[in-house]
Short mmCIF file of C-alpha atoms in Angstrom, two decimals:
data_model
loop_
_atom_site.label_atom_id
_atom_site.label_comp_id
_atom_site.label_asym_id
_atom_site.label_seq_id
_atom_site.Cartn_x
_atom_site.Cartn_y
_atom_site.Cartn_z
CA MET D 1 0.00 0.00 0.00
CA VAL D 2 1.33 3.37 -0.93
CA THR D 3 1.13 5.74 1.95
CA THR D 4 0.64 9.47 1.84
CA ARG D 5 4.19 10.09 3.02
CA LYS D 6 5.60 8.36 -0.06
CA ILE D 7 3.36 10.42 -2.38
CA ILE D 8 4.47 13.67 -0.76
CA LYS D 9 8.16 12.70 -1.10
CA LYS D 10 7.74 11.90 -4.83
CA ARG D 11 6.09 15.32 -5.49
CA ILE D 12 8.89 17.15 -3.65
CA GLU D 13 11.51 15.34 -5.73
CA LEU D 14 9.75 16.17 -8.99
CA SER D 15 9.54 19.88 -8.05
CA LYS D 16 13.28 19.92 -7.25
CA VAL D 17 14.11 18.39 -10.65
CA LYS D 18 12.01 20.99 -12.50
CA SER D 19 13.61 23.91 -10.63
CA ALA D 20 17.08 22.56 -11.46
CA GLN D 21 16.22 22.33 -15.15
CA ASN D 22 14.95 25.95 -15.19
CA THR D 23 18.09 27.27 -13.55
CA LYS D 24 20.23 25.43 -16.13
CA GLY D 25 18.25 27.01 -19.01
CA ASN D 26 18.56 30.54 -17.60
CA SER D 27 22.29 30.13 -17.05
CA HIS D 28 22.67 28.94 -20.66
CA ILE D 29 20.93 32.10 -21.96
CA LYS D 30 23.02 34.32 -19.74
CA ASN D 31 26.20 32.61 -20.95
CA LYS D 32 25.19 33.29 -24.57
CA LYS D 33 24.63 36.99 -23.83
CA SER D 34 27.89 37.22 -21.96
CA ARG D 35 29.69 35.57 -24.89
CA ASN D 36 28.57 38.40 -27.11
CA GLY D 37 30.16 40.80 -24.59
CA LYS D 38 27.22 43.22 -24.35
CA ASN D 39 25.30 44.48 -21.38
CA PRO D 40 21.61 43.53 -21.43
CA LYS D 41 20.62 46.91 -20.00
CA MET D 42 22.46 48.74 -22.83
CA ILE D 43 20.71 46.58 -25.37
CA SER D 44 17.32 47.44 -23.94
CA ASP D 45 18.10 51.22 -23.99
CA ARG D 46 19.23 51.10 -27.61
CA THR D 47 16.18 49.17 -28.69
CA LEU D 48 13.95 51.70 -26.94
CA LYS D 49 15.69 54.58 -28.70
CA ARG D 50 15.34 52.85 -32.06
CA THR D 51 11.67 52.19 -31.49
CA LEU D 52 11.10 55.82 -30.46
CA ARG D 53 12.87 57.11 -33.58
CA SER D 54 10.90 54.81 -35.81
CA SER D 55 7.65 55.83 -34.13
CA LYS D 56 8.52 59.52 -34.57
CA LYS D 57 9.26 58.97 -38.25
CA ASN D 58 6.00 57.13 -38.66
CA ASN D 59 4.11 59.98 -36.93
CA VAL D 60 5.74 62.59 -39.19
CA GLN D 61 4.93 60.54 -42.24
CA ASN D 62 1.35 60.11 -41.09
CA LYS D 63 1.05 63.86 -40.43
CA THR D 64 2.41 64.71 -43.87
CA LYS D 65 0.00 62.24 -45.42
CA ILE D 66 -2.92 63.75 -43.49
CA SER D 67 -1.91 67.32 -44.41
CA SER D 68 -1.53 66.42 -48.08
CA TYR D 69 -4.87 64.65 -47.95
CA THR D 70 -6.59 67.69 -46.38
CA LYS D 71 -4.96 70.00 -48.93
CA ALA D 72 -6.21 67.82 -51.75
CA ILE D 73 -9.72 67.83 -50.28
CA SER D 74 -9.69 71.65 -49.88
CA GLU D 75 -8.47 72.10 -53.46
CA ILE D 76 -11.23 69.83 -54.76
CA ALA D 77 -13.83 71.77 -52.74
CA GLU D 78 -12.50 75.12 -54.03
CA SER D 79 -12.56 73.90 -57.61
CA ARG D 80 -16.16 72.76 -57.17
CA LYS D 81 -17.11 76.15 -55.72
CA ARG D 82 -15.46 77.91 -58.66
CA LYS D 83 -17.34 75.75 -61.11
CA ARG D 84 -20.63 76.56 -59.37
CA GLU D 85 -19.82 80.28 -59.34
CA ASP D 86 -18.90 80.15 -63.02
CA ARG D 87 -22.19 78.43 -63.79
CA VAL D 88 -24.13 81.06 -61.83
CA SER D 89 -22.17 83.88 -63.48
CA ASP D 90 -22.77 82.37 -66.90
CA GLU D 91 -26.48 82.11 -66.18
CA GLY D 92 -26.46 85.70 -64.90
CA ASN D 93 -24.47 87.06 -67.82
CA THR D 94 -27.08 85.79 -70.25
CA ASP D 95 -29.20 88.78 -69.22
CA CYS D 96 -26.64 91.42 -70.21
CA LEU D 97 -27.98 94.61 -71.75
CA HIS D 98 -28.93 94.36 -75.40
CA LEU D 99 -30.83 96.88 -77.44
CA SER D 100 -33.31 94.11 -78.26
CA ASP D 101 -34.31 93.98 -74.56
CA LEU D 102 -35.55 97.58 -74.72
CA SER D 103 -38.13 98.30 -77.40
CA LYS D 104 -38.10 101.89 -78.64
CA GLU D 105 -41.69 101.59 -79.84
CA HIS D 106 -42.87 100.51 -76.39
CA ILE D 107 -40.90 103.36 -74.75
CA SER D 108 -42.42 105.92 -77.13
CA GLN D 109 -45.92 104.61 -76.34
CA CYS D 110 -45.25 104.98 -72.60
CA ILE D 111 -43.99 108.53 -73.11
CA SER D 112 -47.08 109.48 -75.12
CA VAL D 113 -49.29 108.06 -72.35
CA ILE D 114 -47.43 110.11 -69.73
CA ASN D 115 -47.79 113.29 -71.83
CA HIS D 116 -51.51 112.65 -72.20
CA LEU D 117 -51.94 112.11 -68.46
CA THR D 118 -50.06 115.32 -67.61
CA GLU D 119 -52.20 117.34 -70.03
CA GLU D 120 -55.40 116.05 -68.42
CA GLN D 121 -54.05 116.77 -64.93
CA LEU D 122 -53.22 120.34 -65.94
CA LYS D 123 -56.74 120.82 -67.35
CA ASN D 124 -58.38 119.47 -64.21
CA ASN D 125 -56.18 121.54 -61.90
CA ASN D 126 -56.73 124.75 -63.92
CA ALA D 127 -53.02 125.51 -64.27
CA LEU D 128 -52.01 129.14 -64.72
CA PHE D 129 -49.45 128.38 -67.41
CA ASP D 130 -50.10 125.95 -70.25
CA ASP D 131 -46.37 125.50 -70.88
CA GLU D 132 -45.76 124.17 -67.39
CA SER D 133 -43.75 120.94 -67.62
CA GLN D 134 -43.39 118.04 -65.23
CA SER D 135 -40.24 116.04 -64.71
CA ILE D 136 -40.11 112.42 -65.92
CA PHE D 137 -38.38 109.86 -63.70
CA MET D 138 -37.07 106.37 -64.27
CA GLN D 139 -37.75 103.95 -61.41
CA ILE D 140 -35.29 101.03 -61.13
CA THR D 141 -36.14 97.94 -59.03
CA CYS D 142 -33.33 95.57 -58.13
CA ILE D 143 -33.46 91.80 -57.48
CA ARG D 144 -31.15 91.76 -54.46
CA VAL D 145 -30.77 94.82 -52.20
CA PRO D 146 -27.10 95.85 -52.39
CA LYS D 147 -24.89 96.33 -49.34
CA THR D 148 -23.52 99.73 -50.17
CA PRO D 149 -22.99 103.06 -48.41
CA ARG D 150 -25.26 105.95 -49.28
CA ARG D 151 -23.80 107.77 -52.24
CA CYS D 152 -24.76 109.62 -55.44
CA ILE D 153 -24.05 108.66 -59.03
CA ARG D 154 -23.91 111.33 -61.72
CA ILE D 155 -24.88 110.20 -65.22
CA LEU D 156 -24.12 112.21 -68.35
CA LEU D 157 -27.13 112.43 -70.65
CA PRO D 158 -27.10 113.26 -74.37
CA TYR D 159 -29.80 115.91 -73.84
CA SER D 160 -30.13 118.25 -70.86
CA ILE D 161 -33.06 117.83 -68.47
CA VAL D 162 -33.11 121.57 -67.70
CA SER D 163 -36.02 123.36 -69.34
CA SER D 164 -36.05 126.97 -70.48
CA ASN D 165 -38.23 128.03 -67.53
CA ASP D 166 -36.01 126.45 -64.84
CA GLU D 167 -34.04 128.75 -62.57
CA ILE D 168 -30.39 127.93 -61.82
CA ALA D 169 -28.31 129.18 -58.90
CA LEU D 170 -24.52 129.14 -58.57
CA PHE D 171 -22.56 128.78 -55.31
CA VAL D 172 -19.18 130.51 -55.40
CA GLY D 173 -16.33 131.16 -52.99
CA ASP D 174 -15.67 134.46 -51.22
CA LEU D 175 -13.05 136.89 -52.47
CA GLU D 176 -12.48 138.06 -48.87
CA ARG D 177 -12.92 135.66 -46.00
CA GLY D 178 -14.79 136.57 -42.83
CA ARG D 179 -18.40 136.70 -41.70
CA ARG D 180 -18.41 140.46 -41.31
CA LYS D 181 -17.05 141.03 -44.80
CA ASP D 182 -19.45 142.23 -47.47
CA TYR D 183 -20.22 139.63 -50.17
CA GLU D 184 -21.59 142.04 -52.81
CA PRO D 185 -18.18 142.52 -54.49
CA THR D 186 -17.95 138.76 -55.05
CA ILE D 187 -21.41 138.76 -56.68
CA GLU D 188 -20.39 141.61 -59.00
CA TYR D 189 -17.12 139.89 -59.89
CA TYR D 190 -18.78 136.61 -60.91
CA GLU D 191 -21.61 138.39 -62.75
CA ASN D 192 -19.03 140.19 -64.89
CA LEU D 193 -17.25 136.87 -65.44
CA LEU D 194 -20.46 135.24 -66.68
CA ARG D 195 -21.24 138.18 -69.00
CA LYS D 196 -17.73 137.93 -70.40
CA HIS D 197 -18.31 134.28 -71.37
CA ASN D 198 -21.91 134.93 -72.54
CA CYS D 199 -23.54 132.70 -69.87
CA THR D 200 -27.17 133.74 -69.48
CA ARG D 201 -28.73 130.61 -67.95
CA ILE D 202 -27.68 131.33 -64.35
CA LYS D 203 -30.23 133.47 -62.52
CA ALA D 204 -28.56 133.98 -59.11
CA ILE D 205 -25.08 133.88 -57.57
CA ILE D 206 -24.82 132.89 -53.90
CA PRO D 207 -21.47 133.35 -52.14
CA MET D 208 -20.42 130.99 -49.36
CA ASN D 209 -20.50 133.80 -46.77
CA GLN D 210 -24.17 134.41 -47.63
CA VAL D 211 -24.96 130.73 -47.03
CA LYS D 212 -23.34 130.92 -43.58
CA THR D 213 -25.09 134.14 -42.51
CA GLU D 214 -28.52 134.16 -44.21
CA TYR D 215 -29.26 130.43 -44.61
CA ASP D 216 -28.05 129.08 -41.29
CA GLN D 217 -31.48 127.84 -40.09
CA TYR D 218 -33.50 124.85 -41.25
CA GLU D 219 -36.52 126.78 -42.57
CA LEU D 220 -34.30 129.14 -44.54
CA LYS D 221 -32.54 126.19 -46.18
CA ARG D 222 -35.92 124.75 -47.17
CA LYS D 223 -36.84 128.06 -48.81
CA LEU D 224 -33.53 128.10 -50.65
CA VAL D 225 -34.17 124.59 -52.03
CA GLY D 226 -37.67 125.52 -53.18
CA SER D 227 -36.71 128.82 -54.80
CA TYR D 228 -34.44 127.27 -57.49
CA ASP D 229 -34.69 124.21 -59.71
CA HIS D 230 -31.00 123.40 -60.19
CA PHE D 231 -27.78 124.30 -58.39
CA LEU D 232 -24.17 124.55 -59.50
CA VAL D 233 -21.08 125.02 -57.34
CA ASP D 234 -17.48 125.98 -57.86
CA GLY D 235 -15.27 122.90 -57.59
CA LYS D 236 -12.96 124.60 -55.07
CA ILE D 237 -15.67 124.87 -52.41
CA ALA D 238 -17.73 121.76 -53.25
CA GLY D 239 -16.33 119.77 -50.31
CA HIS D 240 -16.81 122.61 -47.82
CA LEU D 241 -20.38 123.41 -48.91
CA SER D 242 -21.95 119.96 -48.56
CA HIS D 243 -22.25 120.07 -44.74
CA LEU D 244 -23.63 123.63 -44.82
CA LEU D 245 -26.55 122.85 -47.14
CA GLY D 246 -28.08 120.08 -45.02
CA ARG D 247 -30.29 117.10 -45.77
CA GLU D 248 -33.03 118.99 -47.61
CA PHE D 249 -30.87 119.24 -50.73
CA TYR D 250 -30.32 115.48 -50.56
CA LYS D 251 -34.03 114.70 -50.11
CA LYS D 252 -35.12 116.90 -53.04
CA ARG D 253 -32.32 115.49 -55.25
CA LYS D 254 -30.93 118.98 -55.79
CA LEU D 255 -27.32 118.50 -54.80
CA PRO D 256 -25.16 121.07 -56.62
CA THR D 257 -23.03 119.91 -59.54
CA SER D 258 -19.42 121.08 -59.45
CA ILE D 259 -17.89 123.10 -62.31
CA ARG D 260 -14.54 124.76 -62.99
CA MET D 261 -15.05 128.49 -62.81
CA HIS D 262 -11.58 129.35 -64.14
CA SER D 263 -11.86 127.31 -67.33
CA LYS D 264 -11.31 128.99 -70.67
CA ASP D 265 -14.69 127.94 -72.07
CA LEU D 266 -17.02 128.56 -69.10
CA LYS D 267 -20.19 128.33 -71.17
CA HIS D 268 -19.34 124.81 -72.34
CA GLU D 269 -18.49 123.87 -68.75
CA ILE D 270 -21.92 125.00 -67.52
CA ASP D 271 -23.79 123.27 -70.37
CA TYR D 272 -21.83 120.07 -69.72
CA ALA D 273 -22.71 120.18 -66.00
CA LEU D 274 -26.41 120.76 -66.72
CA ARG D 275 -26.51 117.60 -68.84
CA LYS D 276 -25.76 115.49 -65.76
CA THR D 277 -28.42 113.85 -63.64
CA VAL D 278 -28.11 112.50 -60.10
CA MET D 279 -29.09 109.06 -58.83
CA GLN D 280 -29.01 108.15 -55.13
CA ILE D 281 -27.70 104.66 -54.31
CA HIS D 282 -28.65 103.23 -50.91
CA SER D 283 -29.36 99.92 -49.17
CA TYR D 284 -32.68 100.92 -47.54
CA GLY D 285 -34.89 99.38 -50.23
CA ASP D 286 -35.02 97.81 -53.68
CA THR D 287 -36.02 100.93 -55.68
CA HIS D 288 -33.92 103.82 -56.98
CA ILE D 289 -35.19 106.86 -58.88
CA ILE D 290 -33.45 109.07 -61.42
CA GLN D 291 -34.70 111.97 -63.54
CA ILE D 292 -34.26 111.49 -67.27
CA GLY D 293 -36.29 114.36 -68.77
CA HIS D 294 -39.46 116.46 -68.64
CA THR D 295 -42.73 116.58 -70.56
CA SER D 296 -41.74 119.55 -72.77
CA MET D 297 -38.91 117.54 -74.35
CA LYS D 298 -39.24 115.61 -77.61
CA LYS D 299 -39.87 111.87 -77.60
CA GLU D 300 -36.61 111.09 -79.38
CA GLU D 301 -34.61 113.05 -76.80
CA ILE D 302 -36.26 111.23 -73.89
CA ILE D 303 -35.66 107.85 -75.57
CA GLU D 304 -31.97 108.66 -76.07
CA ASN D 305 -31.68 109.67 -72.42
CA ILE D 306 -33.33 106.42 -71.31
CA LEU D 307 -31.01 104.28 -73.44
CA ALA D 308 -27.95 106.19 -72.21
CA THR D 309 -28.92 105.70 -68.56
CA CYS D 310 -29.59 101.98 -69.11
CA SER D 311 -26.19 101.48 -70.75
CA TYR D 312 -24.52 103.31 -67.86
CA LEU D 313 -26.42 101.32 -65.22
CA SER D 314 -25.51 98.01 -66.85
CA LYS D 315 -21.87 98.75 -65.98
CA ASN D 316 -22.04 100.85 -62.80
CA TYR D 317 -25.21 99.75 -61.00
CA PRO D 318 -24.55 97.50 -57.93
CA GLY D 319 -24.69 93.99 -59.36
CA GLY D 320 -24.86 95.18 -62.96
CA TRP D 321 -27.71 94.56 -65.38
CA ALA D 322 -28.20 91.07 -63.91
CA ASN D 323 -29.44 92.65 -60.64
CA ILE D 324 -32.16 94.80 -62.27
CA ARG D 325 -35.68 93.38 -61.92
CA SER D 326 -37.67 96.08 -63.72
CA ILE D 327 -37.51 99.63 -65.10
CA ARG D 328 -40.51 101.96 -65.09
CA ILE D 329 -41.21 105.48 -66.35
CA LYS D 330 -43.32 107.82 -64.24
CA THR D 331 -43.92 111.36 -63.12
CA SER D 332 -44.18 112.64 -59.57
CA SER D 333 -47.98 112.12 -59.56
CA SER D 334 -48.55 109.17 -61.93
CA LEU D 335 -48.18 105.41 -61.87
CA GLY D 336 -45.07 103.71 -63.23
CA LEU D 337 -45.27 102.30 -66.77
CA PRO D 338 -42.90 99.32 -67.20
CA ILE D 339 -40.44 99.28 -70.10
CA TYR D 340 -38.37 96.30 -68.93
CA THR D 341 -39.10 93.34 -66.62
CA THR D 342 -37.46 90.00 -65.92
CA LEU D 343 -38.60 86.91 -64.00
CA LYS D 344 -35.15 85.72 -63.02
CA ASN D 345 -34.77 83.52 -59.96
CA LYS D 346 -33.53 85.41 -56.93
CA CYS D 347 -31.13 82.60 -55.98
CA LEU D 348 -29.13 83.07 -59.17
CA VAL D 349 -28.05 86.59 -58.18
CA ARG D 350 -25.54 87.29 -55.44
CA VAL D 351 -25.93 90.13 -52.98
CA PRO D 352 -23.75 92.93 -54.41
CA ILE D 353 -21.31 94.41 -51.88
CA VAL D 354 -19.83 97.82 -52.69
CA GLN D 355 -16.99 99.00 -50.49
CA PRO D 356 -16.67 102.77 -50.12
CA LYS D 357 -13.59 104.63 -51.23
CA ARG D 358 -11.72 105.61 -48.10
CA PRO D 359 -8.67 107.86 -47.63
CA LYS D 360 -5.47 106.62 -46.07
CA ALA D 361 -6.27 108.31 -42.75
CA TYR D 362 -9.58 106.39 -42.52
CA ARG D 363 -8.68 103.93 -39.74
CA ASN D 364 -9.46 103.11 -36.11
CA VAL D 365 -7.92 105.23 -33.35
CA SER D 366 -7.24 103.61 -29.97
CA GLY D 367 -5.81 104.86 -26.69
CA GLU D 368 -5.93 104.59 -22.94
CA LEU D 369 -8.74 106.12 -20.85
CA SER D 370 -7.96 107.25 -17.34
CA THR D 371 -11.13 109.21 -16.52
CA ALA D 372 -13.62 106.33 -16.41
CA PRO D 373 -12.96 103.71 -13.71
CA GLY D 374 -12.61 100.11 -14.79
CA ILE D 375 -12.00 100.91 -18.50
CA VAL D 376 -8.50 100.19 -19.79
CA SER D 377 -8.59 101.25 -23.49
CA VAL D 378 -10.96 102.86 -25.98
CA THR D 379 -11.07 102.55 -29.80
CA VAL D 380 -13.05 104.91 -32.04
CA THR D 381 -14.01 103.82 -35.57
CA PRO D 382 -14.34 106.26 -38.50
CA GLU D 383 -18.12 105.68 -38.48
CA GLY D 384 -18.27 107.00 -34.89
CA ASP D 385 -18.63 103.71 -33.04
CA ILE D 386 -16.87 103.50 -29.66
CA ILE D 387 -15.46 100.19 -28.41
CA THR D 388 -14.30 99.97 -24.79
CA VAL D 389 -12.23 97.24 -23.16
CA LYS D 390 -12.94 96.82 -19.45
CA GLU D 391 -10.49 95.59 -16.86
CA GLU D 392 -11.09 92.12 -15.52
CA ARG D 393 -11.39 92.11 -11.75
CA LYS D 394 -10.68 88.98 -9.74
CA VAL D 395 -13.33 88.25 -7.12
CA LEU D 396 -11.75 86.83 -3.97
CA SER D 397 -13.84 84.15 -2.32
CA PRO D 398 -14.06 84.38 1.53
CA LYS D 399 -12.01 81.87 3.45
CA ARG D 400 -13.89 79.21 5.31
CA ASN D 401 -12.88 78.35 8.85
#
């Protein structure tokens, strides 16, 4: 019978034999490493360095691959955008101005209707003068409202919109500066100058000193606007006179046109200035109005003025001819008669953005502010906006016991 003691002894002997074999194997491996004459710790450090270098190289390669991949994707996206923009521009350029778009027969019919309506209005109102003429306007409706600053466009017409009964005033500079100086010598000087050049269309001469002294109030400026039909100004004082006239001149579309008073042919200069018409460009709505004639003009002259304004607007209107929805002819008291309309999709036209022309000194001004507490710096934009940067205060939390 095998006892438990014998079984335990056999197991102990087997465990001793296995441990001896393991020690022999480990010593054999150590002897091999020692034969090579290298430290195992050094080998492990070198292998770690090699693995780190290889991993770094792999990371750099992966990064370069990712960057090249992203660049390729961005280039593909940009090319697709350009193709879409080219398609939209091609679709928009199909509606460029052609003389076939504007029918002269239809325009002449609209003008005859307007003349007939004005004659009936004069008969019903019992006008004092039969030769009284009304101004004819061209109403332009855009597809997309442009993002543009408020400005004026001057268009040269082939025929002047000034009638023989219109009164014209001329703003001139002072020969002697000062509010207490008399401005009658300046009026006499410029009257003699106009007689010398045979200019008889100007009815009144207004020096700048007279504007400052006699037309300094709002009601007086309104009377000045209503007393004359057109205004001219010497080019030397055009920039200084705009803020003195006020907003009434802008509302009534009677901003003065600048001329060169010291030109050799002053009569031609005045006639050239009176052929210009003013159009106000703004972003407050989708309609813009411009005067292109009056009822006492011939039909052919009005048609030529309309075609000239349309050709000018096709190049200089915000968005071009592709942004024009319709064109109508009307008077101040009549409905608009359409001469051009389009049913173009609004999505095919981009929103035109017109950046204003700014001088070099047109920039933000910033500085420190010591009067107001808690404000570190202040920046003032050319539009008048004020941006303040406040100091950040750290709130200390109370200590808990």
